[in-house]
Coordinates of C-alpha atoms in Angstrom, one line a residue:
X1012 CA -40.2 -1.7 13.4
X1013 CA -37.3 -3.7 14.9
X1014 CA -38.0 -6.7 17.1
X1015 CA -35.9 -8.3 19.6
X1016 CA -36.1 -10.9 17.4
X1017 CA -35.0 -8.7 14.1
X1018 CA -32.0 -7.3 16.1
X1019 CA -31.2 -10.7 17.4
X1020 CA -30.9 -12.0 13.5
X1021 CA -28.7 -8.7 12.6
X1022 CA -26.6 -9.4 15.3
X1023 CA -26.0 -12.9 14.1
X1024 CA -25.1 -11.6 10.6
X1025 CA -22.4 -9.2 12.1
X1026 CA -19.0 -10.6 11.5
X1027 CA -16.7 -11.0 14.7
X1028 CA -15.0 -7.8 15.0
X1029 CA -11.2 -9.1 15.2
X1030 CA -12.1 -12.2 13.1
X1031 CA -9.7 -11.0 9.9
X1032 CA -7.7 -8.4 11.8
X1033 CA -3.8 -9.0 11.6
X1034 CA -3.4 -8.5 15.6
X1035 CA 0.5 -7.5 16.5
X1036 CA 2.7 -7.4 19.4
X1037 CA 4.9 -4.4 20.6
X1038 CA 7.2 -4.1 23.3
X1039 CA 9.5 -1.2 24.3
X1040 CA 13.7 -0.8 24.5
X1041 CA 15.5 1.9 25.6
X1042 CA 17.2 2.8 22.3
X1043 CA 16.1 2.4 19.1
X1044 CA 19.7 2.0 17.0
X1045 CA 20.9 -0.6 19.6
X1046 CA 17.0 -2.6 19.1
X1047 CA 17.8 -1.8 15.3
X1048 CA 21.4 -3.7 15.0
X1049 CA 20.7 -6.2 17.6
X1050 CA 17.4 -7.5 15.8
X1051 CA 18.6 -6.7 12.1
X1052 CA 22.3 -7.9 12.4
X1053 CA 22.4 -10.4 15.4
X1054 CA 19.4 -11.8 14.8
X1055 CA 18.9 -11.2 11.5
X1056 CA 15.4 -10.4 11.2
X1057 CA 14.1 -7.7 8.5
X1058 CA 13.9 -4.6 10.5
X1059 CA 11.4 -1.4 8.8
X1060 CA 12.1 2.2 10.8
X1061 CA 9.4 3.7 11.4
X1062 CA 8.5 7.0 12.2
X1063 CA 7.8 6.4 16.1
X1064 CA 9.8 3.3 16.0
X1065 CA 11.0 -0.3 14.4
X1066 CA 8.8 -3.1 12.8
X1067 CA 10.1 -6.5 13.3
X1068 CA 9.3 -8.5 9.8
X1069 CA 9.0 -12.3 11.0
X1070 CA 8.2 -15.3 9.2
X1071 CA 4.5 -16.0 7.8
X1072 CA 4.1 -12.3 7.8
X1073 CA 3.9 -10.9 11.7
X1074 CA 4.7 -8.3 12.7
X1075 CA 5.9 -7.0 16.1
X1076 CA 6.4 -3.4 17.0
X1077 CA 9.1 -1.7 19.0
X1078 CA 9.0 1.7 20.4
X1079 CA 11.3 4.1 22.2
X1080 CA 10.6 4.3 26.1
X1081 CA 13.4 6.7 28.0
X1082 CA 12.7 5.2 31.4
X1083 CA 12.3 1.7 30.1
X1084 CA 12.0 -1.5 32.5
X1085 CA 12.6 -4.8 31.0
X1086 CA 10.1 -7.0 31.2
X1087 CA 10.9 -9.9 33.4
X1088 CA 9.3 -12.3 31.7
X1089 CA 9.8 -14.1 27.5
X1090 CA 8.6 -11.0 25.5
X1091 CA 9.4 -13.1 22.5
X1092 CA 10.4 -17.0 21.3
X1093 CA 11.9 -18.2 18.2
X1094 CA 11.3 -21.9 17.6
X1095 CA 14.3 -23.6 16.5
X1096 CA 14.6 -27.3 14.9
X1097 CA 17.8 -27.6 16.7
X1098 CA 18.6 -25.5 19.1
X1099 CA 22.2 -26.9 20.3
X1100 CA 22.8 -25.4 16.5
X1101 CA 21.1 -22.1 17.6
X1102 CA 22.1 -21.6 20.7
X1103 CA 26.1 -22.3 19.2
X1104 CA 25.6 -19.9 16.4
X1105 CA 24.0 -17.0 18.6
X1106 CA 26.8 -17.6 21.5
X1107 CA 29.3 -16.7 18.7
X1108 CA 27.7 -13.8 17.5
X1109 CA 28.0 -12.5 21.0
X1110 CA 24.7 -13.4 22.1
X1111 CA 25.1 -14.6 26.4
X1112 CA 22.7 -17.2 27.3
X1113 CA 21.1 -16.9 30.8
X1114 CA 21.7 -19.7 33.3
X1115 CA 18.7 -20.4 35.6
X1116 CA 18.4 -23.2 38.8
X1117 CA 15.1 -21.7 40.7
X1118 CA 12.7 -24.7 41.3
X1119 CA 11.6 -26.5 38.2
X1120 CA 13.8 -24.5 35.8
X1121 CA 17.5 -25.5 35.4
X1122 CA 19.9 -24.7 32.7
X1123 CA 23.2 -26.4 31.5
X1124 CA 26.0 -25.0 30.9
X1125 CA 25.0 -23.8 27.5
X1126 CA 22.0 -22.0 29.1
X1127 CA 19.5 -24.9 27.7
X1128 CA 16.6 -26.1 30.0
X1129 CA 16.0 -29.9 28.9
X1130 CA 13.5 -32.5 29.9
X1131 CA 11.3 -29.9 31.9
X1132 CA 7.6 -30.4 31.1
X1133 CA 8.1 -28.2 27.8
X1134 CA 10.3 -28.0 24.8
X1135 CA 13.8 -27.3 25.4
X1136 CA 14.4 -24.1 25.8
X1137 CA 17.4 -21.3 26.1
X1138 CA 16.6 -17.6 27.1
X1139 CA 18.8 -14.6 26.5
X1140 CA 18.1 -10.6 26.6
X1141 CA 18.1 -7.7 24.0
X1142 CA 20.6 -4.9 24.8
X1143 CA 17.3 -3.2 26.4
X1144 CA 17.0 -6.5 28.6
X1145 CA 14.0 -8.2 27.1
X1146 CA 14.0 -11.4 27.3
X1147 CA 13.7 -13.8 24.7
X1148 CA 14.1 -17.4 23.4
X1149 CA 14.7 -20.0 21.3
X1150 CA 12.6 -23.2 21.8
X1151 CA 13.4 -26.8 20.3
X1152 CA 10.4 -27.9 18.4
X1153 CA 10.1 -31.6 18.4

């Protein structure tokens, strides 16, 4: 016969259920091959195809998923940051590869000329946008 108190000390034993799974992002673009050579090529990421879309390969094994959406809005907020040790370094060696930084000065966020947002309350900081108009960054870790 099970207890309250027997089902309370099963319940205990039970493991969390998402304690050991590998959780994973995805966000959409609105075309895959531009996603692929952007990320692969520009950013220089490993890049799997899969059948219903692309797997983003990033360091200490994550994993981030991008699928296809026809009528695709970009986000309008940082889908994604890359932290950077120096990020004058990054934000130089993107801007060459064609990469166009965006310049913000809206209330606590301003950006130089470079696109960089120092001495706000967080890490410095540079946003720019996928060709499906995500937005992403690279962040200074100190």
């Amino acid at each position: 016969m099970n207890t309250a108190a027997e089902k309370g000390k099963a319940n205990a034993r039970k493991k969390p259920l998402f304690r050991d799974t590998k959780a994973f992002s995805g966000f959409a673009v609105d075309d895959l091959r531009k996603a692929k050579a952007f990320y692969a090529e520009t950013l220089g990421l490993e890049v799997a195809e899969l059948p219903i879309g692309l797997e983003l390969h990033i360091a200490g094994g994550a994993r981030i998923f991008i699928y296809p959406k026809p009528n695709h809005t970009p986000a309008n907020f940082t889908i994604l940051n890359f932290p950077v040790d120096d990020i004058e370094r990054a934000v130089d060696e993107l801007t060459k590869l064609g990469v166009r930084f965006e310049h913000y000065d809206q209330g606590e966020i301003r950006t130089d000329e470079k696109g960089i947002a120092r001495g706000t309350e967080g890490p410095n900081i540079a946003w720019f946008k996928d060709p499906a108009g995500n937005i992403l960054s690279v962040l200074e870790e100190t």
